Amino acid sequence: MKAIVTVGLKPGVLDVQGKAVAGALKELGFGAVHDARVGKQIEIQLDGDLDPETAEAQVREMCEKLLANTVIESYRVEISR
Amino acid sequence: MKAIVTVGLKPGVLDVQGKAVAGALKELGFGAVHDARVGKQIEIQLDGDLDPETAEAQVREMCEKLLANTVIESYRVEISR
């Protein structure tokens, strides 16, 4: 079983890395770029015998404890077989 | 128009960050975790008047030039209105 966790800064939090990426892209001549926001995507291989609900609950707990700084970041969890 | 770029290490490339995440999760008691791989997700706001094909081509060029180290990383591009 596989879980894909996407972690990104909450709206309103200044994304310095995103600003740097957007600035660099504009300097490279990509004038169509308005803004960019950079986040993490973590792919986790889990035991196959977990049921999806249990897996999702465990992965959310992983996010709360380790994978996301929930003060400034939000996360999304997708579970797939 | 919005582009979502997902960049990750190619299969076979040692993911040190992923190993660290998997190890830390196991230490926190998440025994169901086998492995983890960590990548980047970059959300780019583009001009609205671009057509999707042109937008995708430009974003692929952004990946080749800046967003991905194509020697060890692969990338995926999703375009949405």
Coordinates of C-alpha atoms in Angstrom, one line a residue:
Chain A
M1 CA 0.0 0.0 0.0
K2 CA 1.2 3.5 -0.8
A3 CA 0.5 6.9 0.7
I4 CA 1.3 10.2 -1.0
V5 CA 1.6 13.1 1.4
T6 CA 1.7 16.6 -0.1
V7 CA 2.9 19.3 2.4
G8 CA 2.8 23.0 1.5
L9 CA 2.8 26.3 3.3
K10 CA -0.5 27.7 4.3
P11 CA -2.0 30.5 2.2
G12 CA -0.7 33.8 3.6
V13 CA 2.6 32.4 4.8
L14 CA 5.5 34.0 2.8
D15 CA 7.1 31.4 0.6
V16 CA 10.6 32.6 0.2
Q17 CA 11.6 29.5 -1.8
G18 CA 8.7 30.1 -4.1
K19 CA 9.6 33.7 -4.6
A20 CA 13.2 32.7 -5.5
V21 CA 11.9 30.1 -8.0
A22 CA 9.5 32.6 -9.6
G23 CA 12.3 35.2 -9.8
A24 CA 14.7 32.8 -11.4
L25 CA 12.2 31.6 -13.9
K26 CA 11.5 35.2 -14.9
E27 CA 15.2 35.9 -15.3
L28 CA 15.4 32.9 -17.6
G29 CA 12.9 34.6 -19.8
F30 CA 9.7 32.8 -18.7
G31 CA 7.6 36.0 -18.6
A32 CA 4.3 34.1 -18.2
V33 CA 5.2 33.2 -14.6
H34 CA 3.3 35.2 -12.0
D35 CA 4.2 33.3 -8.8
A36 CA 5.4 30.0 -7.5
R37 CA 5.0 28.0 -4.3
V38 CA 7.2 25.1 -3.3
G39 CA 6.1 22.2 -1.2
K40 CA 7.2 18.6 -0.4
Q41 CA 5.7 15.4 -1.7
I42 CA 6.5 12.3 0.4
E43 CA 5.7 8.8 -0.9
I44 CA 5.4 6.2 1.9
Q45 CA 5.4 2.5 1.3
L46 CA 3.2 0.8 4.0
D47 CA 2.3 -2.8 4.9
G48 CA -0.1 -4.2 2.4
D49 CA -2.5 -5.7 4.9
L50 CA -3.6 -2.4 6.3
D51 CA -7.1 -1.3 5.4
P52 CA -7.3 2.2 3.7
E53 CA -9.0 3.9 6.7
T54 CA -6.4 2.7 9.2
A55 CA -3.6 3.6 6.8
E56 CA -5.0 7.1 6.3
A57 CA -5.4 7.6 10.0
Q58 CA -1.8 6.5 10.7
V59 CA -0.4 8.7 7.9
R60 CA -2.3 11.7 9.2
E61 CA -0.8 11.0 12.6
M62 CA 2.7 10.9 10.9
C63 CA 2.0 14.3 9.4
E64 CA 1.0 15.8 12.8
K65 CA 4.0 14.3 14.5
L66 CA 6.8 14.6 11.9
L67 CA 6.1 15.3 8.3
A68 CA 4.4 18.7 8.6
N69 CA 4.9 21.8 10.7
T70 CA 1.2 22.3 11.3
V71 CA 1.7 25.9 12.5
I72 CA 2.6 27.1 9.0
E73 CA 2.0 24.1 6.8
S74 CA -1.1 22.1 5.7
Y75 CA -1.0 18.6 4.3
R76 CA -3.0 16.3 2.0
V77 CA -3.0 12.5 2.2
E78 CA -3.8 10.2 -0.7
I79 CA -3.9 6.4 -0.1
S80 CA -3.5 3.9 -3.0
R81 CA -3.2 0.1 -3.3
Chain B
M1 CA -3.7 29.1 -15.2
K2 CA -1.9 26.9 -12.8
A3 CA 0.9 24.3 -13.4
I4 CA 1.8 21.7 -10.8
V5 CA 5.3 20.2 -11.2
T6 CA 6.2 17.1 -9.2
V7 CA 9.9 16.4 -9.1
G8 CA 11.4 13.2 -7.6
L9 CA 14.5 11.2 -7.6
K10 CA 14.7 8.6 -10.4
P11 CA 14.2 4.9 -9.3
G12 CA 17.5 3.5 -8.2
V13 CA 18.9 6.7 -6.9
L14 CA 19.6 6.5 -3.2
D15 CA 17.1 8.8 -1.4
V16 CA 18.9 9.7 1.8
Q17 CA 16.2 12.1 2.9
G18 CA 13.6 9.4 2.3
K19 CA 15.6 6.9 4.3
A20 CA 15.8 9.4 7.2
V21 CA 12.1 10.0 7.1
A22 CA 11.3 6.3 7.1
G23 CA 13.7 5.7 10.0
A24 CA 12.3 8.5 12.0
L25 CA 8.7 7.3 11.4
K26 CA 9.7 3.8 12.6
E27 CA 11.3 5.2 15.7
L28 CA 8.1 7.1 16.4
G29 CA 6.4 3.7 16.4
F30 CA 4.9 3.6 12.9
G31 CA 5.9 0.0 12.3
A32 CA 3.8 -0.3 9.1
V33 CA 6.3 2.0 7.2
H34 CA 8.6 0.1 4.8
D35 CA 10.2 3.0 2.9
A36 CA 9.7 6.6 2.0
R37 CA 10.8 8.8 -0.9
V38 CA 10.8 12.6 -0.7
G39 CA 10.3 14.9 -3.6
K40 CA 9.3 18.5 -4.5
Q41 CA 6.0 19.9 -5.6
I42 CA 6.1 23.3 -7.2
E43 CA 2.9 25.2 -8.0
I44 CA 3.3 27.9 -10.7
Q45 CA 0.8 30.6 -11.5
L46 CA 0.9 31.4 -15.2
D47 CA -0.7 34.0 -17.5
G48 CA -4.4 33.1 -18.0
D49 CA -4.3 33.6 -21.7
L50 CA -1.8 30.8 -22.5
D51 CA -3.3 27.8 -24.2
P52 CA -2.7 24.5 -22.2
E53 CA -0.3 23.0 -24.9
T54 CA 1.9 26.1 -24.9
A55 CA 1.8 26.3 -21.1
E56 CA 2.8 22.6 -20.8
A57 CA 5.7 23.1 -23.2
Q58 CA 7.0 26.2 -21.3
V59 CA 6.7 24.4 -18.0
R60 CA 8.6 21.4 -19.3
E61 CA 11.4 23.8 -20.5
M62 CA 11.4 25.3 -17.0
C63 CA 11.9 21.8 -15.6
E64 CA 14.8 21.1 -17.9
K65 CA 16.5 24.4 -17.3
L66 CA 15.8 25.0 -13.5
L67 CA 13.3 23.0 -11.6
A68 CA 14.7 19.5 -12.0
N69 CA 18.2 18.0 -12.1
T70 CA 17.4 15.7 -14.9
V71 CA 20.6 13.6 -14.3
I72 CA 19.1 12.1 -11.1
E73 CA 15.5 13.5 -11.1
S74 CA 12.4 12.9 -13.2
Y75 CA 9.4 15.3 -13.3
R76 CA 5.7 15.3 -14.0
V77 CA 3.7 18.4 -15.2
E78 CA 0.0 18.9 -14.7
I79 CA -1.7 22.0 -16.2
S80 CA -5.1 23.2 -14.8
R81 CA -7.3 26.3 -15.5

